[in-house]
Amino acid sequence: DIQMTQSPSSLSASLGDRVTITCQASQDITNYLNWYQQKPGKPPKLLIYDASNLEAGVPSRFSGSGSGTDFTFTILRLQPEDIATYYCQQYVNLPYTFGQGTRLEIK
Amino acid sequence: EVQLLESGGGFVRPGKSARLSCAASGFIFSSYAMTWVRQAPGKGLEWVSTVSGGGGNTYYADSVKGRFTISRDNSKNTLFLHMNSLSVEDTARYYCAQNWKIFKSWGQGVLVTVSS
């Protein structure tokens, strides 16, 4: 199975900050990577697919980049509604695997 | 608008069985693979199983293979997950999601609690 390692596991930032989360795959997944946002008590919400494509309706302050084994998810100018846990997910091979999540909090 | 509504969760004794359902609307159900993803309390996301649009191809995580069966009734736009030999490790919220690989739409999930 492909292991997905997210860093950091938790993050505290101030409103307006630029926030960066990384995700490393245990083997090459080309660009078969998605990013989800999950708020407490809610299902995950797709933000980024194919490593860098913004899902329709998602604010442009969210972005993703990377290929191969190393990926980055960025939030420009953190907003209060961005407080959530973020997950990466690979889909190059079954079983599809998720990172362990990054919990984002307001400082 | 895609809508997915899970049902069938609840409290189950170890070793027993349960069946989850996911009623879909807002899209041509038979044209899409469907997936179950679970999340143990306070934990991360785990892909469980996927079924092709026609139902002929199924895929399972090793943790549930041989115990869970995914199926669908395209005439009723409904996805199922039959869970046998449940253990406490299966306690989780189970989400159905449209498609495979990229999960654009999710249900609200249903909680399954396995406990003696």
mmCIF file of C-alpha atoms in Angstrom:
data_model
loop_
_atom_site.group_PDB
_atom_site.id
_atom_site.type_symbol
_atom_site.label_atom_id
_atom_site.label_comp_id
_atom_site.label_asym_id
_atom_site.label_seq_id
_atom_site.Cartn_x
_atom_site.Cartn_y
_atom_site.Cartn_z
ATOM 1 C CA ASP A 1 0.000 0.000 0.000
ATOM 2 C CA ILE A 2 1.083 3.571 -0.645
ATOM 3 C CA GLN A 3 1.669 5.495 2.549
ATOM 4 C CA MET A 4 0.766 9.172 2.625
ATOM 5 C CA THR A 5 2.560 11.267 5.223
ATOM 6 C CA GLN A 6 1.215 14.717 5.992
ATOM 7 C CA SER A 7 3.103 17.408 7.812
ATOM 8 C CA PRO A 8 2.466 18.955 10.205
ATOM 9 C CA SER A 9 -0.217 16.981 12.034
ATOM 10 C CA SER A 10 -1.458 20.204 13.585
ATOM 11 C CA LEU A 11 -0.913 23.826 12.812
ATOM 12 C CA SER A 12 -1.756 27.091 14.525
ATOM 13 C CA ALA A 13 -1.867 30.225 12.396
ATOM 14 C CA SER A 14 -3.211 33.749 12.486
ATOM 15 C CA LEU A 15 -5.965 35.126 10.309
ATOM 16 C CA GLY A 16 -4.477 36.455 7.108
ATOM 17 C CA ASP A 17 -1.473 34.128 7.276
ATOM 18 C CA ARG A 18 -0.254 31.938 4.455
ATOM 19 C CA VAL A 19 -0.573 28.301 5.509
ATOM 20 C CA THR A 20 1.278 25.402 3.914
ATOM 21 C CA ILE A 21 0.722 21.678 4.406
ATOM 22 C CA THR A 22 2.869 19.024 2.817
ATOM 23 C CA CYS A 23 2.051 15.487 1.808
ATOM 24 C CA GLN A 24 4.647 12.890 0.890
ATOM 25 C CA ALA A 25 3.842 9.627 -0.853
ATOM 26 C CA SER A 26 5.847 6.462 -0.239
ATOM 27 C CA GLN A 27 6.178 5.988 -3.990
ATOM 28 C CA ASP A 28 5.641 7.946 -7.177
ATOM 29 C CA ILE A 29 1.968 8.826 -7.630
ATOM 30 C CA THR A 30 2.535 11.269 -10.525
ATOM 31 C CA ASN A 31 -0.235 13.826 -9.941
ATOM 32 C CA TYR A 32 -2.950 11.453 -8.674
ATOM 33 C CA LEU A 33 -3.520 13.386 -5.495
ATOM 34 C CA ASN A 34 -6.510 15.134 -3.969
ATOM 35 C CA TRP A 35 -6.941 17.489 -1.014
ATOM 36 C CA TYR A 36 -10.026 17.546 1.202
ATOM 37 C CA GLN A 37 -11.246 19.827 3.942
ATOM 38 C CA GLN A 38 -13.277 18.411 6.811
ATOM 39 C CA LYS A 39 -15.035 20.501 9.415
ATOM 40 C CA PRO A 40 -16.268 18.947 12.671
ATOM 41 C CA GLY A 41 -19.398 16.889 12.215
ATOM 42 C CA LYS A 42 -19.308 17.253 8.438
ATOM 43 C CA PRO A 43 -18.196 15.026 5.581
ATOM 44 C CA PRO A 44 -14.984 15.832 3.739
ATOM 45 C CA LYS A 45 -15.158 18.385 0.966
ATOM 46 C CA LEU A 46 -13.014 18.132 -2.146
ATOM 47 C CA LEU A 47 -10.860 21.223 -2.638
ATOM 48 C CA ILE A 48 -8.092 20.204 -5.044
ATOM 49 C CA TYR A 49 -7.919 17.278 -7.472
ATOM 50 C CA ASP A 50 -5.105 16.017 -9.666
ATOM 51 C CA ALA A 51 -2.655 17.793 -7.335
ATOM 52 C CA SER A 52 -3.310 21.303 -8.567
ATOM 53 C CA ASN A 53 -6.822 21.660 -9.997
ATOM 54 C CA LEU A 54 -9.241 23.744 -7.970
ATOM 55 C CA GLU A 55 -12.653 22.165 -7.582
ATOM 56 C CA ALA A 56 -15.525 24.291 -8.852
ATOM 57 C CA GLY A 57 -16.784 26.761 -6.291
ATOM 58 C CA VAL A 58 -13.706 26.545 -4.068
ATOM 59 C CA PRO A 59 -12.133 29.925 -3.247
ATOM 60 C CA SER A 60 -8.983 30.774 -5.139
ATOM 61 C CA ARG A 61 -7.005 31.267 -1.912
ATOM 62 C CA PHE A 62 -6.657 27.469 -1.892
ATOM 63 C CA SER A 63 -4.039 25.919 -4.141
ATOM 64 C CA GLY A 64 -2.054 22.739 -4.599
ATOM 65 C CA SER A 65 1.176 21.803 -6.282
ATOM 66 C CA GLY A 66 3.642 18.990 -6.669
ATOM 67 C CA SER A 67 4.144 15.737 -8.493
ATOM 68 C CA GLY A 68 5.830 12.426 -7.968
ATOM 69 C CA THR A 69 6.139 11.973 -4.217
ATOM 70 C CA ASP A 70 6.037 15.498 -2.800
ATOM 71 C CA PHE A 71 2.988 17.735 -2.697
ATOM 72 C CA THR A 72 2.039 21.035 -1.132
ATOM 73 C CA PHE A 73 -1.312 22.521 -0.192
ATOM 74 C CA THR A 74 -1.483 26.262 0.460
ATOM 75 C CA ILE A 75 -4.046 28.640 1.859
ATOM 76 C CA LEU A 76 -3.359 32.271 1.140
ATOM 77 C CA ARG A 77 -4.684 34.747 3.692
ATOM 78 C CA LEU A 78 -6.261 32.351 6.212
ATOM 79 C CA GLN A 79 -9.946 33.021 6.879
ATOM 80 C CA PRO A 80 -11.986 32.001 9.955
ATOM 81 C CA GLU A 81 -14.023 29.542 7.888
ATOM 82 C CA ASP A 82 -10.828 27.684 6.928
ATOM 83 C CA ILE A 83 -10.518 26.156 10.384
ATOM 84 C CA ALA A 84 -10.759 22.441 9.700
ATOM 85 C CA THR A 85 -8.758 19.279 9.223
ATOM 86 C CA TYR A 86 -7.178 18.773 5.833
ATOM 87 C CA TYR A 87 -6.407 15.438 4.194
ATOM 88 C CA CYS A 88 -4.458 14.413 1.140
ATOM 89 C CA GLN A 89 -5.451 11.264 -0.762
ATOM 90 C CA GLN A 90 -3.732 9.279 -3.495
ATOM 91 C CA TYR A 91 -5.577 7.369 -6.171
ATOM 92 C CA VAL A 92 -2.858 5.967 -8.390
ATOM 93 C CA ASN A 93 -3.352 2.520 -6.867
ATOM 94 C CA LEU A 94 -5.860 0.646 -4.794
ATOM 95 C CA PRO A 95 -6.205 0.812 -1.892
ATOM 96 C CA TYR A 96 -6.722 4.558 -2.111
ATOM 97 C CA THR A 97 -5.011 5.988 0.932
ATOM 98 C CA PHE A 98 -5.313 9.202 2.870
ATOM 99 C CA GLY A 99 -2.814 11.160 4.862
ATOM 100 C CA GLN A 100 -3.356 11.211 8.607
ATOM 101 C CA GLY A 101 -4.730 14.749 8.452
ATOM 102 C CA THR A 102 -3.591 18.219 9.458
ATOM 103 C CA ARG A 103 -5.663 20.030 12.037
ATOM 104 C CA LEU A 104 -5.614 23.753 11.429
ATOM 105 C CA GLU A 105 -6.359 26.120 14.307
ATOM 106 C CA ILE A 106 -6.419 29.845 14.799
ATOM 107 C CA LYS A 107 -3.588 31.293 16.855
ATOM 108 C CA GLU B 1 -27.632 18.654 -7.104
ATOM 109 C CA VAL B 2 -26.060 15.397 -6.005
ATOM 110 C CA GLN B 3 -27.550 14.038 -2.815
ATOM 111 C CA LEU B 4 -26.397 10.972 -0.921
ATOM 112 C CA LEU B 5 -28.259 9.790 2.155
ATOM 113 C CA GLU B 6 -26.910 6.940 4.243
ATOM 114 C CA SER B 7 -28.968 4.833 6.606
ATOM 115 C CA GLY B 8 -28.749 1.633 8.568
ATOM 116 C CA GLY B 9 -26.182 2.491 11.190
ATOM 117 C CA GLY B 10 -26.495 1.922 14.876
ATOM 118 C CA PHE B 11 -25.295 -0.248 17.713
ATOM 119 C CA VAL B 12 -24.106 -3.761 16.838
ATOM 120 C CA ARG B 13 -22.628 -6.573 18.936
ATOM 121 C CA PRO B 14 -19.227 -7.990 17.963
ATOM 122 C CA GLY B 15 -19.516 -10.838 15.504
ATOM 123 C CA LYS B 16 -22.891 -9.698 14.238
ATOM 124 C CA SER B 17 -23.876 -8.181 10.911
ATOM 125 C CA ALA B 18 -25.268 -4.907 9.656
ATOM 126 C CA ARG B 19 -26.297 -3.429 6.336
ATOM 127 C CA LEU B 20 -25.822 0.142 5.299
ATOM 128 C CA SER B 21 -27.723 1.840 2.499
ATOM 129 C CA CYS B 22 -27.025 4.993 0.546
ATOM 130 C CA ALA B 23 -29.865 6.542 -1.438
ATOM 131 C CA ALA B 24 -28.604 8.644 -4.322
ATOM 132 C CA SER B 25 -30.264 11.376 -6.330
ATOM 133 C CA GLY B 26 -29.364 14.233 -8.617
ATOM 134 C CA PHE B 27 -27.262 12.253 -11.078
ATOM 135 C CA ILE B 28 -27.424 9.213 -13.316
ATOM 136 C CA PHE B 29 -26.603 6.670 -10.641
ATOM 137 C CA SER B 30 -25.717 3.788 -12.941
ATOM 138 C CA SER B 31 -23.097 5.893 -14.716
ATOM 139 C CA TYR B 32 -20.929 6.275 -11.644
ATOM 140 C CA ALA B 33 -18.846 4.014 -9.502
ATOM 141 C CA MET B 34 -19.675 4.404 -5.830
ATOM 142 C CA THR B 35 -17.450 4.170 -2.789
ATOM 143 C CA TRP B 36 -17.641 3.687 0.975
ATOM 144 C CA VAL B 37 -15.143 5.556 3.148
ATOM 145 C CA ARG B 38 -15.096 5.276 6.931
ATOM 146 C CA GLN B 39 -13.764 7.324 9.780
ATOM 147 C CA ALA B 40 -13.258 5.928 13.261
ATOM 148 C CA PRO B 41 -14.067 8.374 16.067
ATOM 149 C CA GLY B 42 -11.397 11.045 16.238
ATOM 150 C CA LYS B 43 -9.369 9.363 13.483
ATOM 151 C CA GLY B 44 -8.618 9.859 9.817
ATOM 152 C CA LEU B 45 -10.285 8.659 6.654
ATOM 153 C CA GLU B 46 -10.070 5.093 5.383
ATOM 154 C CA TRP B 47 -11.201 3.910 1.975
ATOM 155 C CA VAL B 48 -13.339 0.779 2.441
ATOM 156 C CA SER B 49 -14.801 -0.364 -0.863
ATOM 157 C CA THR B 50 -15.764 0.674 -4.387
ATOM 158 C CA VAL B 51 -18.221 -0.795 -6.862
ATOM 159 C CA SER B 52 -18.359 -0.056 -10.572
ATOM 160 C CA GLY B 53 -21.357 1.608 -12.152
ATOM 161 C CA GLY B 54 -22.820 -1.644 -13.372
ATOM 162 C CA GLY B 55 -22.028 -3.456 -10.166
ATOM 163 C CA GLY B 56 -19.857 -6.080 -11.801
ATOM 164 C CA ASN B 57 -16.544 -4.970 -10.351
ATOM 165 C CA THR B 58 -15.912 -4.590 -6.659
ATOM 166 C CA TYR B 59 -12.840 -3.612 -4.674
ATOM 167 C CA TYR B 60 -12.122 -3.849 -0.960
ATOM 168 C CA ALA B 61 -9.618 -2.739 1.621
ATOM 169 C CA ASP B 62 -7.727 -5.651 3.138
ATOM 170 C CA SER B 63 -9.191 -4.755 6.530
ATOM 171 C CA VAL B 64 -12.709 -5.679 5.353
ATOM 172 C CA LYS B 65 -12.091 -8.174 2.548
ATOM 173 C CA GLY B 66 -14.055 -11.351 3.068
ATOM 174 C CA ARG B 67 -16.321 -9.722 5.660
ATOM 175 C CA PHE B 68 -17.910 -6.781 3.808
ATOM 176 C CA THR B 69 -19.798 -6.878 0.527
ATOM 177 C CA ILE B 70 -20.572 -3.813 -1.539
ATOM 178 C CA SER B 71 -23.491 -3.909 -3.939
ATOM 179 C CA ARG B 72 -25.916 -1.609 -5.671
ATOM 180 C CA ASP B 73 -29.440 -1.580 -7.036
ATOM 181 C CA ASN B 74 -29.411 0.750 -10.014
ATOM 182 C CA SER B 75 -33.176 0.462 -10.413
ATOM 183 C CA LYS B 76 -33.527 2.055 -6.982
ATOM 184 C CA ASN B 77 -30.471 4.339 -7.093
ATOM 185 C CA THR B 78 -29.203 2.727 -3.917
ATOM 186 C CA LEU B 79 -25.793 1.587 -2.751
ATOM 187 C CA PHE B 80 -25.319 -1.027 -0.041
ATOM 188 C CA LEU B 81 -22.626 -2.236 2.287
ATOM 189 C CA HIS B 82 -23.220 -5.599 3.906
ATOM 190 C CA MET B 83 -20.967 -5.993 6.916
ATOM 191 C CA ASN B 84 -20.420 -9.379 8.557
ATOM 192 C CA SER B 85 -18.313 -10.513 11.504
ATOM 193 C CA LEU B 86 -18.119 -7.001 12.840
ATOM 194 C CA SER B 87 -15.455 -6.135 15.381
ATOM 195 C CA VAL B 88 -14.870 -3.132 17.609
ATOM 196 C CA GLU B 89 -12.284 -1.958 15.062
ATOM 197 C CA ASP B 90 -15.128 -1.446 12.580
ATOM 198 C CA THR B 91 -16.673 1.247 14.769
ATOM 199 C CA ALA B 92 -16.749 4.318 12.551
ATOM 200 C CA ARG B 93 -18.839 6.768 10.631
ATOM 201 C CA TYR B 94 -19.393 5.338 7.185
ATOM 202 C CA TYR B 95 -19.696 7.730 4.274
ATOM 203 C CA CYS B 96 -20.848 6.924 0.787
ATOM 204 C CA ALA B 97 -19.164 8.929 -1.941
ATOM 205 C CA GLN B 98 -19.866 9.369 -5.598
ATOM 206 C CA ASN B 99 -17.339 7.966 -8.013
ATOM 207 C CA TRP B 100 -13.944 6.447 -7.359
ATOM 208 C CA LYS B 101 -10.524 8.035 -7.219
ATOM 209 C CA ILE B 102 -11.843 11.602 -6.817
ATOM 210 C CA PHE B 103 -14.647 11.970 -4.279
ATOM 211 C CA LYS B 104 -16.556 15.079 -5.242
ATOM 212 C CA SER B 105 -19.785 14.328 -3.396
ATOM 213 C CA TRP B 106 -20.267 12.726 0.001
ATOM 214 C CA GLY B 107 -23.191 11.796 2.167
ATOM 215 C CA GLN B 108 -23.425 12.967 5.764
ATOM 216 C CA GLY B 109 -22.412 9.530 6.959
ATOM 217 C CA VAL B 110 -23.904 6.988 9.297
ATOM 218 C CA LEU B 111 -22.399 5.864 12.589
ATOM 219 C CA VAL B 112 -21.824 2.188 13.262
ATOM 220 C CA THR B 113 -20.848 1.338 16.818
ATOM 221 C CA VAL B 114 -19.638 -2.193 17.506
ATOM 222 C CA SER B 115 -19.548 -2.953 21.194
ATOM 223 C CA SER B 116 -20.398 -5.681 23.645
#
